[in-house]
Coordinates of C-alpha atoms in Angstrom, one line a residue:
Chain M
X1291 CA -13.7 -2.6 -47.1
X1292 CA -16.2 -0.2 -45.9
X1293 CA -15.8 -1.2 -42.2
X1294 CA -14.1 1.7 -40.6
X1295 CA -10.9 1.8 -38.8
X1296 CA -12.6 2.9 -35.8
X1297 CA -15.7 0.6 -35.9
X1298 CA -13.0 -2.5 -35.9
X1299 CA -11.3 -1.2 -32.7
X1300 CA -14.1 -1.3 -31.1
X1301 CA -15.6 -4.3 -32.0
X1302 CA -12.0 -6.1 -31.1
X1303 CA -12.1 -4.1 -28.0
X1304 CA -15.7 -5.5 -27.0
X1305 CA -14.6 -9.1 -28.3
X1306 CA -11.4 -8.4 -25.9
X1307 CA -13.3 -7.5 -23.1
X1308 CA -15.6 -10.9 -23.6
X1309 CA -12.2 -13.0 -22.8
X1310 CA -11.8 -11.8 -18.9
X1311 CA -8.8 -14.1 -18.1
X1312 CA -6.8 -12.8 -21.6
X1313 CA -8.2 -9.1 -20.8
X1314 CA -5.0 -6.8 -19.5
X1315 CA -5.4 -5.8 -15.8
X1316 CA -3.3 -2.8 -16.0
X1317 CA -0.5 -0.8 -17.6
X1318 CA 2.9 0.5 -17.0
X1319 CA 2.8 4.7 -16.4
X1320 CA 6.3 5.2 -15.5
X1321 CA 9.6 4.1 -15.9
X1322 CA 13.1 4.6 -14.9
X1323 CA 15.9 2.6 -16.0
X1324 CA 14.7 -0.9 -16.2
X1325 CA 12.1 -3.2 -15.6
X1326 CA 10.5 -5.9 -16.9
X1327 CA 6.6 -8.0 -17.2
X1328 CA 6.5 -11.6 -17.0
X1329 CA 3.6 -13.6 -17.9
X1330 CA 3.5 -17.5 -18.0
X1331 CA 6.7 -17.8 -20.1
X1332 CA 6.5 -14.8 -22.0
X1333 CA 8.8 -11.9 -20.4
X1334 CA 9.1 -8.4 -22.1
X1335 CA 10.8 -5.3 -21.5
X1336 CA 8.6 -2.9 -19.3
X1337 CA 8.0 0.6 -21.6
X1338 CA 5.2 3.3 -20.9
X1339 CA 1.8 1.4 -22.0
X1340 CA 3.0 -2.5 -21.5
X1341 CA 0.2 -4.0 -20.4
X1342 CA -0.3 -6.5 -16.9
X1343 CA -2.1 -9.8 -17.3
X1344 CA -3.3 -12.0 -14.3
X1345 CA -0.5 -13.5 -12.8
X1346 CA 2.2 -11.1 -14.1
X1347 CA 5.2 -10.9 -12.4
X1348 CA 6.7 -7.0 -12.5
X1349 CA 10.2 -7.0 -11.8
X1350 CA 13.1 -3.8 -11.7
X1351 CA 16.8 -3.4 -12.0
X1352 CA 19.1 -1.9 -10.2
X1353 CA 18.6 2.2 -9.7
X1354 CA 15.3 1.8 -11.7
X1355 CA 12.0 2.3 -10.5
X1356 CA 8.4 1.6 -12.2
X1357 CA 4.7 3.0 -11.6
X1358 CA 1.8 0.8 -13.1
X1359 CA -1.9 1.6 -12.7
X1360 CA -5.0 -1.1 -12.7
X1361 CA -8.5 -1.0 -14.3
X1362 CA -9.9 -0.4 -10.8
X1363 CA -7.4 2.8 -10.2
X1364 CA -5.0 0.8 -7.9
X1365 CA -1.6 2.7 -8.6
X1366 CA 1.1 0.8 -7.8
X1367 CA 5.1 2.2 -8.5
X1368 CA 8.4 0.5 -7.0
X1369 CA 11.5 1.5 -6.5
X1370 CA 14.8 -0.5 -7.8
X1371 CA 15.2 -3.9 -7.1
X1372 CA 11.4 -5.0 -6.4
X1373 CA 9.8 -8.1 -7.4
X1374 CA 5.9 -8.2 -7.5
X1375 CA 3.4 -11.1 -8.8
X1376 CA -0.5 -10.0 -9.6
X1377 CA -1.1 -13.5 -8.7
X1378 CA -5.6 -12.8 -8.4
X1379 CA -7.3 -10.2 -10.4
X1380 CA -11.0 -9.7 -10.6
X1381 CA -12.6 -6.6 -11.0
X1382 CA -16.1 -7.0 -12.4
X1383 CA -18.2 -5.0 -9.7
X1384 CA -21.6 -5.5 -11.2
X1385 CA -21.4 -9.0 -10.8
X1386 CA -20.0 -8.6 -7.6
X1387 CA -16.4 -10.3 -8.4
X1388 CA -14.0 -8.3 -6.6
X1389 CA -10.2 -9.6 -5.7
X1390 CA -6.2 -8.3 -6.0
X1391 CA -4.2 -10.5 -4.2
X1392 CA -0.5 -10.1 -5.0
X1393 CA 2.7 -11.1 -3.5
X1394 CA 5.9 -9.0 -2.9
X1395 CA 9.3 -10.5 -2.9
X1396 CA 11.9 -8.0 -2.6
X1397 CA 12.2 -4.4 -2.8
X1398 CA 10.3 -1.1 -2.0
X1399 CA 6.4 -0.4 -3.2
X1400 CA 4.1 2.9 -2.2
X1401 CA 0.7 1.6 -3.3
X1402 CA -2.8 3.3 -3.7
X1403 CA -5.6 1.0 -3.4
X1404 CA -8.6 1.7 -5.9
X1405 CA -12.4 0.4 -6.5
X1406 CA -11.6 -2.9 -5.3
X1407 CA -10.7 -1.9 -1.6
X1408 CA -13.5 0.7 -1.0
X1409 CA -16.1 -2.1 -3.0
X1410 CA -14.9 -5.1 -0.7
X1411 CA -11.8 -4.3 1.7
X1412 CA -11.0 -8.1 3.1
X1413 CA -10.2 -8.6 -1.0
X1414 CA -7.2 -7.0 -1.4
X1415 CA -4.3 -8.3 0.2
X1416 CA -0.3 -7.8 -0.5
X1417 CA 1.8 -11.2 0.8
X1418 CA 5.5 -10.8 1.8
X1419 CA 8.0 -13.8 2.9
X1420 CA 7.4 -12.7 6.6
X1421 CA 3.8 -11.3 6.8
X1422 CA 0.4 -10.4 4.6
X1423 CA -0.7 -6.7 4.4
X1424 CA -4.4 -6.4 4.7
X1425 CA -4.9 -3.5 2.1
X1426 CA -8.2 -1.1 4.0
X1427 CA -8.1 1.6 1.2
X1428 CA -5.8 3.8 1.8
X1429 CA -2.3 4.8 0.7
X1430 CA 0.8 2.8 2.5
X1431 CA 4.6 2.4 1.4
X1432 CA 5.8 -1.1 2.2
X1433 CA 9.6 -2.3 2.0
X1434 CA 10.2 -6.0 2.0
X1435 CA 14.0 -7.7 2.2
X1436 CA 14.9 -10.7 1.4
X1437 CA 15.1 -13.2 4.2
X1438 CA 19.2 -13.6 5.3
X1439 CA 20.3 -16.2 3.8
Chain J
X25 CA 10.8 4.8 19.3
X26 CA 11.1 6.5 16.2
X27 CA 12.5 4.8 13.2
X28 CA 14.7 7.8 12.1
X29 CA 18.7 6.4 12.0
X30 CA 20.0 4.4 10.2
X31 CA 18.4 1.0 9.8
X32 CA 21.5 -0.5 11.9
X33 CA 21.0 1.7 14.6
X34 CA 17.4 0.8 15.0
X35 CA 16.6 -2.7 14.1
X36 CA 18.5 -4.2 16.5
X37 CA 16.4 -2.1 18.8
X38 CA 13.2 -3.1 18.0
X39 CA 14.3 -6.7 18.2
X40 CA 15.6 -6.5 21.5
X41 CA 12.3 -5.1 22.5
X42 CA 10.5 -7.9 20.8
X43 CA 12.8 -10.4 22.9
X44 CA 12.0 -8.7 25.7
X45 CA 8.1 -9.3 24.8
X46 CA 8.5 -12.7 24.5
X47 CA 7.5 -12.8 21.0
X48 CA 10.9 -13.3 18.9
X49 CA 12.6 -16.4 18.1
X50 CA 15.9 -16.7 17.1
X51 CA 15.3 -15.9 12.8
X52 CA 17.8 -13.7 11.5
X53 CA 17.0 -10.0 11.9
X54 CA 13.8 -9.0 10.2
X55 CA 13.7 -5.4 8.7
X56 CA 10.6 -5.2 6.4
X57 CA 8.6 -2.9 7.0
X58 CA 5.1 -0.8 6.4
X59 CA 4.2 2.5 6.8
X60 CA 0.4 4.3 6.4
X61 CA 0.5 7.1 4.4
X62 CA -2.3 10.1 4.2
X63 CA -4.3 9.1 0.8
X64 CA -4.4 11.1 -2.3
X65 CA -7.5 12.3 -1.3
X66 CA -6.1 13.5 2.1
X67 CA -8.3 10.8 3.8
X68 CA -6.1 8.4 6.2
X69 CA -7.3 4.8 6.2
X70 CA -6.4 1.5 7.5
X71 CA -3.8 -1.3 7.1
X72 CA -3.4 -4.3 8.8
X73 CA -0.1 -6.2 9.0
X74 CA -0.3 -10.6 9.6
X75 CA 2.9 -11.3 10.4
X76 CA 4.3 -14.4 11.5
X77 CA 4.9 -13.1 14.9
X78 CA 1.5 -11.3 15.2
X79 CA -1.0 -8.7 14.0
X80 CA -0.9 -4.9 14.2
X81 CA -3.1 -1.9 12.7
X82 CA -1.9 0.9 11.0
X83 CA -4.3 3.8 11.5
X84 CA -2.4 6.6 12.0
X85 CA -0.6 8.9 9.3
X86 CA 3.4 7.7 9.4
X87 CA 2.7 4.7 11.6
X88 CA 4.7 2.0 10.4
X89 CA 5.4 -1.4 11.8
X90 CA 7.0 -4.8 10.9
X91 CA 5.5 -6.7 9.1
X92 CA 6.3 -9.6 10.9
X93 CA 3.4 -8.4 13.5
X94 CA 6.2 -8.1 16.6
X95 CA 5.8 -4.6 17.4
X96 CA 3.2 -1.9 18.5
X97 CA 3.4 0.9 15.5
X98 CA 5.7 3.4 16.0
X99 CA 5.8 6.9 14.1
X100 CA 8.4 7.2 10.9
X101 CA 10.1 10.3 10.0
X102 CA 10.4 12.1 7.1
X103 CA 13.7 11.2 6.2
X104 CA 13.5 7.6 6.6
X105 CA 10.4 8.0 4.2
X106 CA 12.3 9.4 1.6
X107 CA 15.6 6.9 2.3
X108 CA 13.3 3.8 2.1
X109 CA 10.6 4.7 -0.4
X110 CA 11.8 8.3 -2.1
X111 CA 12.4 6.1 -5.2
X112 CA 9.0 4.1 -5.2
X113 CA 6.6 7.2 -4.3
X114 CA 8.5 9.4 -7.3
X115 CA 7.3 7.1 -9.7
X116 CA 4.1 6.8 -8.8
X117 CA 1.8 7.0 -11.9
X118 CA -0.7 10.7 -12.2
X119 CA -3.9 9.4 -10.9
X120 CA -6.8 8.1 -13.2
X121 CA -9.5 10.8 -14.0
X122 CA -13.0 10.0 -14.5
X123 CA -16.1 12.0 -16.1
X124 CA -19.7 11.3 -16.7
X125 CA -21.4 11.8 -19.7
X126 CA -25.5 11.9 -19.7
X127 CA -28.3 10.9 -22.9
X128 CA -31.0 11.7 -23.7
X129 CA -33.6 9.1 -23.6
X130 CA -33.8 6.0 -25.8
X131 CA -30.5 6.6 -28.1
X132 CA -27.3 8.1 -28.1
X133 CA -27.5 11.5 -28.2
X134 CA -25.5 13.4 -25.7
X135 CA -27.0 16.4 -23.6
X136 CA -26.0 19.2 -24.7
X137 CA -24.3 19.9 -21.2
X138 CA -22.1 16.7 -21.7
X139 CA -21.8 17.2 -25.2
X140 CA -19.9 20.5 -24.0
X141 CA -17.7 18.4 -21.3
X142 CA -15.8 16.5 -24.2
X143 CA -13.4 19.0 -25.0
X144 CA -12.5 19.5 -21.4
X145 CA -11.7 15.5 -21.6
X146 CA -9.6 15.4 -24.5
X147 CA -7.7 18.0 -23.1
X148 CA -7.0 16.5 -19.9
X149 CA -6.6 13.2 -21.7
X150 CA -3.8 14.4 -24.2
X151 CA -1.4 15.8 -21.1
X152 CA -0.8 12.3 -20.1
X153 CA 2.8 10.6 -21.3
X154 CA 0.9 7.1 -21.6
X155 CA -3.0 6.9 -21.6
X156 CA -5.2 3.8 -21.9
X157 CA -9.2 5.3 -21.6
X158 CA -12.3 2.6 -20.1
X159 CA -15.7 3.8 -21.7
X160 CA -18.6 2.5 -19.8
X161 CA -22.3 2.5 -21.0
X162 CA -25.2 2.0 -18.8
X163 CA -29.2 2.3 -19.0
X164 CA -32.0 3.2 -17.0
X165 CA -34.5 0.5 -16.3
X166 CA -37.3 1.2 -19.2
X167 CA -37.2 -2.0 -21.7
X168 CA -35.8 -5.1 -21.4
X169 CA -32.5 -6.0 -20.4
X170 CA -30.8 -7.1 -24.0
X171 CA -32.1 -3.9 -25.6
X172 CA -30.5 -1.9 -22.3
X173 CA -27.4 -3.7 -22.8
X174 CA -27.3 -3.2 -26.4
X175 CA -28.4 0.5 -25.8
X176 CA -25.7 1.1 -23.2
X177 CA -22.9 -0.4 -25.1
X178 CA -24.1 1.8 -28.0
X179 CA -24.0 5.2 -26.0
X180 CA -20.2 3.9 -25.0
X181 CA -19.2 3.1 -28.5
X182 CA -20.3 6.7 -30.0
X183 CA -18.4 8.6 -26.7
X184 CA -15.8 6.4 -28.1
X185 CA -15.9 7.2 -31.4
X186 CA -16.3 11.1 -30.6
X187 CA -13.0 10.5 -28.6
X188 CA -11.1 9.5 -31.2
X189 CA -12.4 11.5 -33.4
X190 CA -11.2 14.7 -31.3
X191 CA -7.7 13.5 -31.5
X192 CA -6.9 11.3 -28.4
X193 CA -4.1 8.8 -29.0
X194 CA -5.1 6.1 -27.1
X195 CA -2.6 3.1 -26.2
X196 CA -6.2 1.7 -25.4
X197 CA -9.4 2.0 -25.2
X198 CA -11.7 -0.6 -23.7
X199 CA -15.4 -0.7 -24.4
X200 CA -17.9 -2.1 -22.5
X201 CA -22.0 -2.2 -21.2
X202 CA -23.3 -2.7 -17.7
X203 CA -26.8 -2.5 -19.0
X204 CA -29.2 -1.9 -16.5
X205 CA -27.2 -3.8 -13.8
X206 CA -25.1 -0.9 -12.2
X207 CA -27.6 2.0 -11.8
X208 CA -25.7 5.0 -9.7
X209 CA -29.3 6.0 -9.2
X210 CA -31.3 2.9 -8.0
X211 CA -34.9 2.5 -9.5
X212 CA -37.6 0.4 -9.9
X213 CA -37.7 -1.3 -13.3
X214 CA -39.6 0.8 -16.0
X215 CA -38.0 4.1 -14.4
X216 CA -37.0 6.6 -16.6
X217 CA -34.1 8.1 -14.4
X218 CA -31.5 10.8 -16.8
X219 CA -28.5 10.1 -14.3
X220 CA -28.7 6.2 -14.9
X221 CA -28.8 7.2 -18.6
X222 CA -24.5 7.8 -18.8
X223 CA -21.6 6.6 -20.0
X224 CA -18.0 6.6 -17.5
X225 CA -15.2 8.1 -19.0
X226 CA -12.0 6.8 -17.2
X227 CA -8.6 7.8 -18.1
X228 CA -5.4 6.6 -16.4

């Protein structure tokens, strides 16, 4: 064993990086109360440092609230009962890939767009049931409720 | 029209002026809504809200709308800011940080100037609850391009490594080259150019 602890980090973190679509997007910052990160059909307990995958779906309880920042410096935080899916991610600007799309369900969301709005604005978009929010770098609250039954 | 009582109050408002405009249809009351607010940076931008019932830009600091597209933007007050979204703009995350380190040319020794800037990282680095840290390597354009990108991933590696070694914690650390492909000076090829010659330091 004379491969250092270090030296195999990095290599795992270079192989990681290799596997785009497997790569996390993001990571939870802050937390109140709770929240949760679904991916596919693997759901875990949100805690400072979980990560977000392409097409997680971020989800908090009642009087809970959760901030979560993205490789690109999108900062994202909601307050309690929100539902949000990262349903696009790309972010690799030197080959010109650039996308967030994401849809909001329920709940309340101040959001901070990053690299990926000032790189290519019409990419980043937020859908709600009763409207899509064309994201032009900047810093906007949004609240969405759900439709009245 | 200011959106300042309570939702109750107001809604009903705004829909009876939508009526009035010809552009509501008989869905139950809609009350999501946007609002632009002045960024970080103090710079306000742009949003613009497709709703079902139309389109509207938000260019002004505080103009919020529905987002169903029915009405003009109107200005939002303070206290319906904090009512709505006090919860969701507390929790927003400290904003990432990012720092440029410089090489000499051909390997991965620092500049002495950046070799000085590392402790100023680590410390800003290790006042953050939950960290993950991106370490970018580029090139300058002399040689070819799988010796630049083998070159630039090496420079990120060893400001990794120096990292760590100074003590950062790091829930994760992501490595990675650009090669010659992302110059933030741009050159012919065969330039030697010290400011394409870096690595990006991003913590968030």
């Amino acid at each position: 064993m004379n491969i250092r602890p270090v030296a195999m980090c990095l290599l795992l973190a270079a192989a990681l990086s290799a596997w785009a679509d497997d790569a996390p997007i993001g990571y939870v910052k802050t937390l109140t109360g709770t929240a949760s990160i679904t991916t596919g059909k693997n759901k875990v307990t949100a805690q400072l440092g979980t990560p977000l995958f392409q097409g997680s779906t971020l989800k908090t309880g009642a009087k809970s609230s959760m901030g979560v920042t993205f490789k690109d410096d999108t900062v994202m935080s909601f307050g309690s009962d929100t539902e949000l899916t990262v349903d696009e991610y790309l972010y690799a600007p030197s080959q010109g890939k650039l996308k967030l799309g994401s849809s909001m369900a329920k709940g309340s969301m101040n959001y901070v767009s990053g690299v990926i709005a000032k790189l290519q604005p019409d990419a980043v978009s937020v859908k709600t049931p009763t409207g899509t929010i064309g994201v032009r770098g900047t810093q906007f609250v949004v609240k969405v409720d759900e439709p009245a039954k | 029209m200011k959106m300042r009582d309570t939702p109750s109050a107001v809604w009903p408002a705004l829909l009876a002026v939508a009526v009035l405009a010809g552009c509501a249809t008989t869905a139950p009351k809609d009350t999501s809504y946007a609002v632009l607010l002045k960024s970080p940076d103090g710079s306000v931008g742009k949003v613009v809200l497709r709703g079902n019932q139309g389109e509207q830009l938000l260019s002004q600091e505080r103009q919020g709308a529905l987002l169903n597209g029915s009405q003009a933007p109107t200005l939002v007050d303070e206290a319906t800011l904090q009512r709505d979204f006090g919860e969701a703009m507390a929790a927003r995350p400290e904003l990432p940080e990012h720092f440029t380190l410089y090489f000499e040319s051909g390997g991965t020794q620092l500049t002495q100037e950046s070799a000085n800037q590392l402790r100023g990282i680590v410390e800003r680095a290790g006042k953050r609850a939950s960290m993950d840290v991106s370490v970018i390597g580029h090139s300058d354009t002399v040689g070819k391009s799988d010796i630049n990108e083998a070159l630039a991933l090496k420079r990120a590696q060893s400001v990794a490594e120096l990292l760590r070694s100074k003590g950062i914690k790091l829930d994760s650390l992501s490595v990675e080259s650009h090669g010659k492909r992302n110059l933030l000076v741009p050159t012919p090829d065969e330039t030697p150019e010290p400011r394409n010659r870096r690595v990006e330091v991003s913590i968030r």
